[in-house]
XYZ file of C-alpha atoms in Angstrom:
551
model
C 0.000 0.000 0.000
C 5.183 3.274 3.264
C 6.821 2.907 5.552
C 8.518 5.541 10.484
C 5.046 5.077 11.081
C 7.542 7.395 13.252
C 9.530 8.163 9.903
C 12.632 9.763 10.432
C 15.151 8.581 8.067
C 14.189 5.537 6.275
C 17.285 2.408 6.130
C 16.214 2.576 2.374
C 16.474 5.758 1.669
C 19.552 5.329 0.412
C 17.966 3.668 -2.869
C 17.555 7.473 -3.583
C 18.129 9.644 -7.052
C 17.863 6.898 -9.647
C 16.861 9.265 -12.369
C 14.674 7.372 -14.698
C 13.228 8.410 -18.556
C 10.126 8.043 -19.867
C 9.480 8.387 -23.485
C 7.059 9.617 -25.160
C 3.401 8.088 -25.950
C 2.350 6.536 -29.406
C 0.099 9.300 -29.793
C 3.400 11.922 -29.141
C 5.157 10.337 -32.176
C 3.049 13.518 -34.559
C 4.168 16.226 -32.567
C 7.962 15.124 -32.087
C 8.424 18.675 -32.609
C 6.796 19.762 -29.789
C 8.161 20.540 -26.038
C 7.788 18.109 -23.366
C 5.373 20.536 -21.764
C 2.970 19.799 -24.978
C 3.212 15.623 -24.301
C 1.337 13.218 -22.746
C 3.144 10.428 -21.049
C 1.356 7.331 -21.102
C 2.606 4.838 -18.216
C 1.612 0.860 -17.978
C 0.094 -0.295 -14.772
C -0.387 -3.751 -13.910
C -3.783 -3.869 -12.368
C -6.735 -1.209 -11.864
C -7.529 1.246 -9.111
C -10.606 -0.188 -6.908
C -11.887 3.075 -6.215
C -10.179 6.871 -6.359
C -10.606 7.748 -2.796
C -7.726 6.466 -1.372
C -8.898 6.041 2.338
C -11.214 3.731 0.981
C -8.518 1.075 -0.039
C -4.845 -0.037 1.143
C -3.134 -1.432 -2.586
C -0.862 0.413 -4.581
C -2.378 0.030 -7.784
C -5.585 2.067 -6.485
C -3.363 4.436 -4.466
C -0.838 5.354 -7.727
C -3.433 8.280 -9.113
C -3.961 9.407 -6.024
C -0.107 10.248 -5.489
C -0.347 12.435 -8.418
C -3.796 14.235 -7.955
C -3.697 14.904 -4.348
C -1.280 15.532 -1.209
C -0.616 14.628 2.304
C 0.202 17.263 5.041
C 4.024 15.270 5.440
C 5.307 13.271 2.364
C 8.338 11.690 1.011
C 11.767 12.997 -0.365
C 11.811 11.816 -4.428
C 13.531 8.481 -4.586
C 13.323 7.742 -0.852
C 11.336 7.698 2.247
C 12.866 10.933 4.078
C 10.103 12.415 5.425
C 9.644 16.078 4.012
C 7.203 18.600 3.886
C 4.095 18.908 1.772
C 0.884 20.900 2.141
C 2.512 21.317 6.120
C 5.632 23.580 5.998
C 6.420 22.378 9.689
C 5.235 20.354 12.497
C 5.718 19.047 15.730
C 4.391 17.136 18.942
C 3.918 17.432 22.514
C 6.557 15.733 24.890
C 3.729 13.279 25.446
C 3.343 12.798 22.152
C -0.383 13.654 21.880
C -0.519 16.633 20.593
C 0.372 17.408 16.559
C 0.506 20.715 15.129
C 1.071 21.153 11.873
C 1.814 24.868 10.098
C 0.484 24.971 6.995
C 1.331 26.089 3.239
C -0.415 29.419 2.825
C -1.965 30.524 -1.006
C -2.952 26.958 -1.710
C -5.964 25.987 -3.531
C -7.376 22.690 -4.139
C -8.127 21.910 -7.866
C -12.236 23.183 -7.774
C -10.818 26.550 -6.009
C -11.701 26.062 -2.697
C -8.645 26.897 -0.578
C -6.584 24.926 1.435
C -6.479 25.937 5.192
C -6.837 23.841 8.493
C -10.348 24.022 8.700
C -9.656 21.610 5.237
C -7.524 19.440 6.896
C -10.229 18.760 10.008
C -13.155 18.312 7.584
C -10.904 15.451 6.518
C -9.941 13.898 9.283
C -12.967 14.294 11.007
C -15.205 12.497 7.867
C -12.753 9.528 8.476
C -13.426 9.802 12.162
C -17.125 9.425 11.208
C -16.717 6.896 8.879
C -20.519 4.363 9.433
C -21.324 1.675 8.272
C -19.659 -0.400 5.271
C -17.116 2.294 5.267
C -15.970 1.232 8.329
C -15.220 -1.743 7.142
C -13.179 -0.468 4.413
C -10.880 1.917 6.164
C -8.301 -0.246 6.770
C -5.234 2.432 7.124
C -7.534 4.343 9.367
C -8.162 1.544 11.851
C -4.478 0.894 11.563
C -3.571 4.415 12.370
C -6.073 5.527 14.205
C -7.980 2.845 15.585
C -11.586 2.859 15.741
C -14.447 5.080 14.857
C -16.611 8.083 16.768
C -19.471 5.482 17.068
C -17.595 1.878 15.797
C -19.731 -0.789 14.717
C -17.305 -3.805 15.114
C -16.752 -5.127 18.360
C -13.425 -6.016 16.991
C -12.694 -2.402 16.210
C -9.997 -1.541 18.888
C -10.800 1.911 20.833
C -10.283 5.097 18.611
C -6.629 6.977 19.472
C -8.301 9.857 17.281
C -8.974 13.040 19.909
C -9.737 15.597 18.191
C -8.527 18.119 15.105
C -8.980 21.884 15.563
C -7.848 24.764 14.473
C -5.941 27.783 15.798
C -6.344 29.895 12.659
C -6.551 29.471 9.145
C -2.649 28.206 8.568
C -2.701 25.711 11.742
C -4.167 22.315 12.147
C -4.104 20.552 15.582
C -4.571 16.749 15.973
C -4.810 15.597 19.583
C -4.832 12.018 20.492
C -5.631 10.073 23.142
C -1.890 8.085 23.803
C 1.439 8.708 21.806
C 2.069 5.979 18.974
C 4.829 5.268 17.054
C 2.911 5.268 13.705
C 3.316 8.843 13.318
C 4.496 10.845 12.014
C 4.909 8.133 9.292
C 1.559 7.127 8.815
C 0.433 10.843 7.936
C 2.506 10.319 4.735
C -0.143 7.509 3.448
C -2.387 8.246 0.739
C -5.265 7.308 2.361
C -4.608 10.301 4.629
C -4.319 12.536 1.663
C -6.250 16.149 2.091
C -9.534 16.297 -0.565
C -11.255 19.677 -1.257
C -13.786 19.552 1.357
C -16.263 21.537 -1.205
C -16.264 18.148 -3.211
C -16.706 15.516 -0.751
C -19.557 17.584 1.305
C -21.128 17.440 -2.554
C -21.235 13.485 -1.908
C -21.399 13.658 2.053
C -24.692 11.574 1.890
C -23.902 9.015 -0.437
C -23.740 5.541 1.606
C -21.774 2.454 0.643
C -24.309 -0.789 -0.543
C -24.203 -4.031 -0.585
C -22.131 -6.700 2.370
C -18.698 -6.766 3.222
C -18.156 -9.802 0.573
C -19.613 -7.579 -2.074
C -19.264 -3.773 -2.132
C -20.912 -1.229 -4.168
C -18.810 1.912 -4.178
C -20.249 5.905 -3.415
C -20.182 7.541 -7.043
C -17.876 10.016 -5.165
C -15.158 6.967 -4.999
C -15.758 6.408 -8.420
C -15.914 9.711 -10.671
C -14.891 11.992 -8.341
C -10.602 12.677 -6.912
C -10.249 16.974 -5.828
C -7.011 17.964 -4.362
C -4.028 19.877 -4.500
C -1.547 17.937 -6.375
C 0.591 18.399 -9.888
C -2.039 16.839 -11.589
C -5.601 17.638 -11.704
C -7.876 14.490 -12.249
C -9.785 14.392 -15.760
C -11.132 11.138 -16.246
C -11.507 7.104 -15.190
C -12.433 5.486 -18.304
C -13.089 1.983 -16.826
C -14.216 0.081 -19.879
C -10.217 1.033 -21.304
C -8.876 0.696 -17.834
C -7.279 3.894 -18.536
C -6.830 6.966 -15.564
C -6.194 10.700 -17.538
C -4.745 13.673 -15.481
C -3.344 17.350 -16.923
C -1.407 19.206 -15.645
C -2.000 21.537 -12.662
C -0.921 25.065 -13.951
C -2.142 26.473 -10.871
C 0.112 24.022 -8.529
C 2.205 25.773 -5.528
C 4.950 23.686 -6.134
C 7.049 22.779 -9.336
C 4.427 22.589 -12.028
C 4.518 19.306 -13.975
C 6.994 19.225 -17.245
C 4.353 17.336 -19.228
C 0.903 17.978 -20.093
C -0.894 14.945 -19.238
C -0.682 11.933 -17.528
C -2.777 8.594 -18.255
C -2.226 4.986 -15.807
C -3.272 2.372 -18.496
C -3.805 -0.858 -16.681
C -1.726 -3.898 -18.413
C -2.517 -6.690 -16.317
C -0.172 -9.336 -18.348
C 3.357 -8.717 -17.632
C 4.056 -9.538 -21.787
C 1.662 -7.336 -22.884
C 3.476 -4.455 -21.543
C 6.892 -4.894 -22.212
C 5.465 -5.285 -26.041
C 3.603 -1.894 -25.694
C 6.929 -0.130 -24.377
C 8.740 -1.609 -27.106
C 6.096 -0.859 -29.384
C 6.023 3.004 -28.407
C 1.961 2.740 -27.012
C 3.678 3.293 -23.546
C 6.622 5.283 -22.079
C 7.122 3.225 -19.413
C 5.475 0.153 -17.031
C 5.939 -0.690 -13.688
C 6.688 -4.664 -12.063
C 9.025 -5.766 -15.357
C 9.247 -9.296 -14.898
C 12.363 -10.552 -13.982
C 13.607 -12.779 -17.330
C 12.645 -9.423 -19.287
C 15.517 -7.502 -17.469
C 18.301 -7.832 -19.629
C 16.827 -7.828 -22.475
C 14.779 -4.532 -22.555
C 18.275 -2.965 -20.575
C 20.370 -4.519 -23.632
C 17.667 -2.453 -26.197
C 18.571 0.859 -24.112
C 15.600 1.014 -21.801
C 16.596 2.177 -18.227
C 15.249 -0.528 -15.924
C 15.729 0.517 -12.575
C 15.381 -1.577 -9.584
C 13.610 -0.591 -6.505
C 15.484 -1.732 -2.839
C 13.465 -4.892 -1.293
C 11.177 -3.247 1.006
C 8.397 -5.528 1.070
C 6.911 -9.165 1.675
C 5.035 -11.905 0.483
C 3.365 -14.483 2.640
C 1.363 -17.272 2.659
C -1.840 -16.839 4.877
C -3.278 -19.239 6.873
C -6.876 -19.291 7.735
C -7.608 -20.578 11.535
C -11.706 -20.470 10.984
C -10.395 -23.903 9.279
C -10.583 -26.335 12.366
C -7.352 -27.661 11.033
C -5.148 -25.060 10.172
C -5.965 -24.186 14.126
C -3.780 -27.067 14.634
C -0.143 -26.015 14.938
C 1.295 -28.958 13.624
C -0.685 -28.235 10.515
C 0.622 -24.725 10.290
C 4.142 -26.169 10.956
C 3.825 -28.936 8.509
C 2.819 -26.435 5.548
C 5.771 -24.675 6.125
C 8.416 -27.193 6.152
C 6.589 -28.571 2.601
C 7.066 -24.924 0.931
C 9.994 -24.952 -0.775
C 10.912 -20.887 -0.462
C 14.143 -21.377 -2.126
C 13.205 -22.696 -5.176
C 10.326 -19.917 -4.891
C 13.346 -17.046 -4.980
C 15.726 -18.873 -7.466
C 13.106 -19.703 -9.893
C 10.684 -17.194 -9.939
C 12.078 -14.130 -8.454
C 14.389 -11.079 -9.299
C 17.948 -11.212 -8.745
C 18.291 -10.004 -5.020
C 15.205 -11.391 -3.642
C 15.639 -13.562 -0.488
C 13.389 -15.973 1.311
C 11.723 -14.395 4.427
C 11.793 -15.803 7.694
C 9.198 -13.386 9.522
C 6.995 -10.813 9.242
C 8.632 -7.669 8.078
C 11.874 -7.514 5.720
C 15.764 -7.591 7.272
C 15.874 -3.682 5.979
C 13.200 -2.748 8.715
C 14.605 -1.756 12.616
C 13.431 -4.840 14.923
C 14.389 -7.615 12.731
C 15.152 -10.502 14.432
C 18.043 -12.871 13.473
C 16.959 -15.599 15.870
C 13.398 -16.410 15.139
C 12.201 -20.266 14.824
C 13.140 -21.300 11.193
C 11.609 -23.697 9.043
C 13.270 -24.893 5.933
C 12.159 -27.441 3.268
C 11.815 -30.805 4.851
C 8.928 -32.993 3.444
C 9.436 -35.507 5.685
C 8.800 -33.564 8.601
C 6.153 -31.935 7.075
C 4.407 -35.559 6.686
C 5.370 -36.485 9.807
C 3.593 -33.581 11.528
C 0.457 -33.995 9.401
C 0.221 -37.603 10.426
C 0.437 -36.387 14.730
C -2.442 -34.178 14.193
C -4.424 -36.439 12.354
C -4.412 -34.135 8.920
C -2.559 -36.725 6.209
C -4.835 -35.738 2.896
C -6.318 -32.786 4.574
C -7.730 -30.231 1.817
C -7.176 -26.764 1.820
C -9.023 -23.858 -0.405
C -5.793 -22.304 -1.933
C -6.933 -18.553 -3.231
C -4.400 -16.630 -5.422
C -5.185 -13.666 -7.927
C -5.061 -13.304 -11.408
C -5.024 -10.583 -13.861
C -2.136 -8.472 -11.359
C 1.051 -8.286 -10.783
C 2.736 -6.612 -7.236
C 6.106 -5.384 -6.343
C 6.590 -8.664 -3.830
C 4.722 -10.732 -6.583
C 5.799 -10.952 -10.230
C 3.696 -13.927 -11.486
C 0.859 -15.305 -8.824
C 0.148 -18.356 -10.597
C 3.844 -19.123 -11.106
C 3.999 -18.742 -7.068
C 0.843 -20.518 -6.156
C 2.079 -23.894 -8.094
C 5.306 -23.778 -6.409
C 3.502 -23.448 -3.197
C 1.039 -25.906 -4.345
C 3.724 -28.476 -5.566
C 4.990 -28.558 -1.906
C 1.892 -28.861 -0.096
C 0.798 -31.108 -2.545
C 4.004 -33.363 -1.747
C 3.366 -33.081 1.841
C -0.031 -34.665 1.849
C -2.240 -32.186 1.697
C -4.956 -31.707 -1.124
C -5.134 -28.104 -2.587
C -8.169 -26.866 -4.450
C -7.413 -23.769 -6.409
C -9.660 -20.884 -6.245
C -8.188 -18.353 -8.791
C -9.580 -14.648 -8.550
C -9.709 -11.447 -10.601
C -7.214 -8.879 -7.786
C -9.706 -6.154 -8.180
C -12.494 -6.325 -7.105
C -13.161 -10.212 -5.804
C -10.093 -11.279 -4.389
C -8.819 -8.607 -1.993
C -12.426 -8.690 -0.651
C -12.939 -12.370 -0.485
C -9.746 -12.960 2.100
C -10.296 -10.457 3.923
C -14.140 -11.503 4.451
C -12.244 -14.797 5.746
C -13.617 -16.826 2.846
C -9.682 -18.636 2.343
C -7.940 -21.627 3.760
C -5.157 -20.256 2.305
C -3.999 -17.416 -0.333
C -0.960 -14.902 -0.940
C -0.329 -12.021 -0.733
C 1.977 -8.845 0.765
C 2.746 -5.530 1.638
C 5.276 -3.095 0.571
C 6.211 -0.903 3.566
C 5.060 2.488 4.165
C 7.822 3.518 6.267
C 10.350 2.099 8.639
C 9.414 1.159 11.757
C 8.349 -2.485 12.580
C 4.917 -1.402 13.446
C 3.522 -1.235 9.964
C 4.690 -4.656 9.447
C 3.375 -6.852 12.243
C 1.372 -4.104 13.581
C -0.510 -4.064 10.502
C -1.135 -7.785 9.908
C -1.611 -8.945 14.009
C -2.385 -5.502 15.648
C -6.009 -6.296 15.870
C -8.316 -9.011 14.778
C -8.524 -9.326 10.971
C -11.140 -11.804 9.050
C -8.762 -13.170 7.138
C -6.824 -14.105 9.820
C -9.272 -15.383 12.063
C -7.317 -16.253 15.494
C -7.423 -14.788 18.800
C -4.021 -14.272 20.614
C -4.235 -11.650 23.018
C -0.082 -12.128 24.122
C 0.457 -10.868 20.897
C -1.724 -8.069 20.523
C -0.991 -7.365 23.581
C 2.740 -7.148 23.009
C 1.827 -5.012 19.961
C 0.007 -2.359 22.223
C 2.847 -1.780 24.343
C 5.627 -1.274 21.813
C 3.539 1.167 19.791
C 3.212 3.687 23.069
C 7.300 3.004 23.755
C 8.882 6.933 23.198
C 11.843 5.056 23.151
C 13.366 3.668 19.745
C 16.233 1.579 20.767
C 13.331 -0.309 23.067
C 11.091 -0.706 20.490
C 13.413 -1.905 18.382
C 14.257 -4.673 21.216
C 10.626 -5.191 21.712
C 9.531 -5.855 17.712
C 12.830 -8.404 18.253
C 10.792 -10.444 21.111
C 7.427 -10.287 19.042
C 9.011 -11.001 15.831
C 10.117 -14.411 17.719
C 6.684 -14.819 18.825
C 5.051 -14.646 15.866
C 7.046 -17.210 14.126
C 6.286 -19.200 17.209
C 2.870 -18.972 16.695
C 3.244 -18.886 13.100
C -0.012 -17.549 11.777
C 1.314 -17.792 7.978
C 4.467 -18.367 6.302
C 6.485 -15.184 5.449
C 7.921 -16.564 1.535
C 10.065 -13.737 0.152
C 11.178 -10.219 -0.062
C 11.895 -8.801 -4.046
C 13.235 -5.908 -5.738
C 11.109 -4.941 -8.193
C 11.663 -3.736 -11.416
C 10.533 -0.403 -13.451
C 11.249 0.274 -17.126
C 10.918 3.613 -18.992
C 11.559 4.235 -22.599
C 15.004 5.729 -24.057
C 14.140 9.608 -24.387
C 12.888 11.308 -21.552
C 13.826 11.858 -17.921
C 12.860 12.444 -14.736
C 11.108 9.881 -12.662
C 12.753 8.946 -9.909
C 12.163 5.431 -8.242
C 10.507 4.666 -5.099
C 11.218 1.812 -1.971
C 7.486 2.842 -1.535
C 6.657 2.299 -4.902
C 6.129 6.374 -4.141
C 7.370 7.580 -8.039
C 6.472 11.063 -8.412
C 5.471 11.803 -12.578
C 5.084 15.648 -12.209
C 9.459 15.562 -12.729
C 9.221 13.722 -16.109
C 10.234 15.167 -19.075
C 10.708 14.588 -22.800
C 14.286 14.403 -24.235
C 12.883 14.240 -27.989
């Protein structure tokens, strides 16, 4: 979906100014004359956004417009995760670590001309507060942030840490909590905390959210509608093309963008868009698969690759009777075969994970329980809890690809092949990544799937905070040690004892062993020969206002 949700600097930061090109579109080929201010870059995607209102979601593929349309109050140095500042000039907290104030940019207008001021930044953060209904269930960064709701309808929603947000005049926004936590100030760097024009959203303020929780019908705000303050201005979703368009914010307070337009053109099949790059229909794609590497670098693309900040993992489903069992969880992961996973199937520089969050993130731990490859234990443990032929619903998603995920039917029959050796019978339940599969694991519908996370900033929190903080569907297990443990780290002021602490919990979790971390990957980015600009992200953060056309 970043990663201090305390950011200060970031260990991969130092992945920093790769300065990337992107050429120009198809379409650009009849004006070759022309500036790069005239062009329209055209950049290959590999799945859909679910919705444009980025609190309602938590994947990067919805989140990329977002990043280009509107802004967050702290954001990101280019090429890194140095927290800077964006529509706040300045801020700072309260020794207790309650209090945030935040002085804001003055003269800024959001894209409909409604101005940007604090009482903006409250109407935001106090809609998410108020959040009802389905939409509670959908505001996943929130609860992870923030907690619960004003009036939350789960009685798995943990209590709310949001206080209050006021405003001392026009430039100042104040958001009190109720207890210091070490997800800030990184987590006010996530889209899905990004500031809309408060004119636009009061337009939609009494649209609800239909449907269940296994099948959502989005607010036509969420779906035609994306006001902020960013480079780009939103134009247009033209689902039936999978296709996002945005211009070019003349009115911007910052660096105005070098090109005229920008369009996201989803490409779900890795093949398909290294063929339109090469063909000229795109200037550049994201998640290059890892065989195409050489070649498109040998034909003078620049193919950058990100630093591994990220995971994949196997999730285990505990509403299963079975998977409940330790053994069981144990025996799948001795049958997984993670390093033929990496070798085969992965980037060069990928490594097999042995917990929850990647060995670039502060609280690693170097002596967690390990499980390599063994079939015969895995057998062995099947056959003491009574699970030899046991079958599993195995979901994985089609039609994507992710930074921690190149090919997920590639991965699902290596992890399938293993099992499958083990004992245990998997039927596959392939799904479309937007909008079914996200939304049938987390309704708890899978005995197992994949999937991961690509850090949002670095502190161990927004690893194993995210995932085991509090109760999740798809998880579907109770252990209060852990959550416990989780509670207390995130109100430690002190680093250096958090860091010890994440140690202890990583250990627990692989104790517990809830799922099977598989890998972390560096993945790939490709731009055409003749333009500049872009510069690559460990967030998967790339910032398009800096491209430019060489030719």
């Amino acid at each position: 979906m970043q990663r201090s949700r305390f950011r200060t600097a970031c260990a991969v930061a130092a992945i920093a100014a790769l300065t990337v090109g992107i050429a120009g579109c198809a379409e650009s080929k009849r004006e070759s004359s022309s500036t790069s201010k005239d062009k329209t870059l055209v950049f290959g995607t590999a799945g859909e956004p679910k919705v444009l209102d980025p609190a309602l979601a938590t994947d990067g593929e919805t989140y990329r417009p977002p990043r280009q349309v509107l802004e967050t109050l702290i954001g990101n140095e280019l090429g890194s995760a140095k927290l800077v500042p964006r529509l706040a000039e300045k801020w700072d907290v309260s020794a207790d670590g309650t209090v945030w104030t935040f002085n804001l940019r003055k003269g800024v207008k959001f894209h409909d001309g409604t101005d940007f001021n604090a009482d903006a930044v409250c109407a935001n953060f106090n809609r998410w507060y108020n959040f009802t209904g389905l939409y509670q269930n959908v505001a996943e960064y929130w609860l992870d942030t923030f907690g619960g709701f004003a009036k939350s309808e789960s009685p798995t929603a943990p209590p709310s840490n949001f206080k209050s947000c006021s405003s001392t005049d026009a430039n100042t926004a104040v958001i009190s909590l109720n207890k210091p936590t070490s997800r800030l100030p990184g987590a006010f760097t996530l889209p899905a905390m990004s500031i809309q024009s408060p004119k636009a959203l009061a337009e939609y303020a009494n649209e609800s959210m239909s449907g269940d929780a296994k099948n959502l019908t989005y607010p036509k705000y969420a779906l035609e509608k994306m006001v902020g303050t960013g480079p780009f201005k939103f134009v247009s979703w033209d689902r039936a093309n999978k296709k996002v368009t945005m211009e070019r914010n003349d009115g911007y307070w910052g660096d105005k963008a070098k090109i005229a337009k920008l369009i996201f053109r989803a490409i779900p099949d890795e093949n398909a868009r290294r063929q339109a790059l090469e063909a000229g229909e795109i200037q550049g794609y994201d998640l290059v698969a890892p065989a195409d590497v050489p070649s498109l670098t040998s034909k003078g693309f620049t193919v950058p690759a990100r630093p591994p900040f990220n995971l994949l993992y196997l999730g285990m489903g505990q509403d299963n009777p079975k998977l409940a069992d330790i053994k069981v969880r144990q025996a799948i992961a001795y049958a997984v075969d993670r390093e033929a996973l990496v070798k085969s199937k992965l980037p060069n520089g990928a490594k097999v994970a042995d917990q929850f969050m990647p060995d670039s993130v502060e609280g690693y731990a170097s002596d967690v329980t390990k499980y390599p490859h063994d079939v015969a234990k895995a057998k062995a443990l099947l056959a003491e809890a009574g699970a030899t032929g046991v079958e599993l619903k195995f979901y994985y998603p089609t039609e994507v690809t992710r930074p921690y995920m190149p090919n997920p039917k590639d991965i699902f029959e290596i992890v399938k092949s293993g099992l499958e050796e083990a004992g245990i019978k998997v039927t596959p339940v392939p799904e479309k990544w937007s909008p079914t599969y996200l939304d049938d694991v987390r309704a708890g519908k899978a005995d197992l799937w994949i999937v991961g996370w690509t850090g949002d900033y670095n502190e161990g929190y927004n690893f194993v905070g995210t995932f085991f903080g509090r109760q999740k569907p798809e998880w579907s297990f109770d252990n209060p040690a852990l959550r416990d443990a989780l509670a207390k780290v995130d109100i430690e002021p002190s680093r250096d004892k958090r860091i010890a602490m994440y140690k202890d919990i990583n250990k627990q979790i692989m104790d517990f062993l809830p799922g099977l971390p598989l890998s972390s990957s560096p993945p790939s980015i490709a731009f055409a020969k003749n333009v500049k600009g872009v510069k690559p992200s460990p967030l998967t953060d790339e910032k398009f206002y800096t491209a430019e056309f060489t030719s």
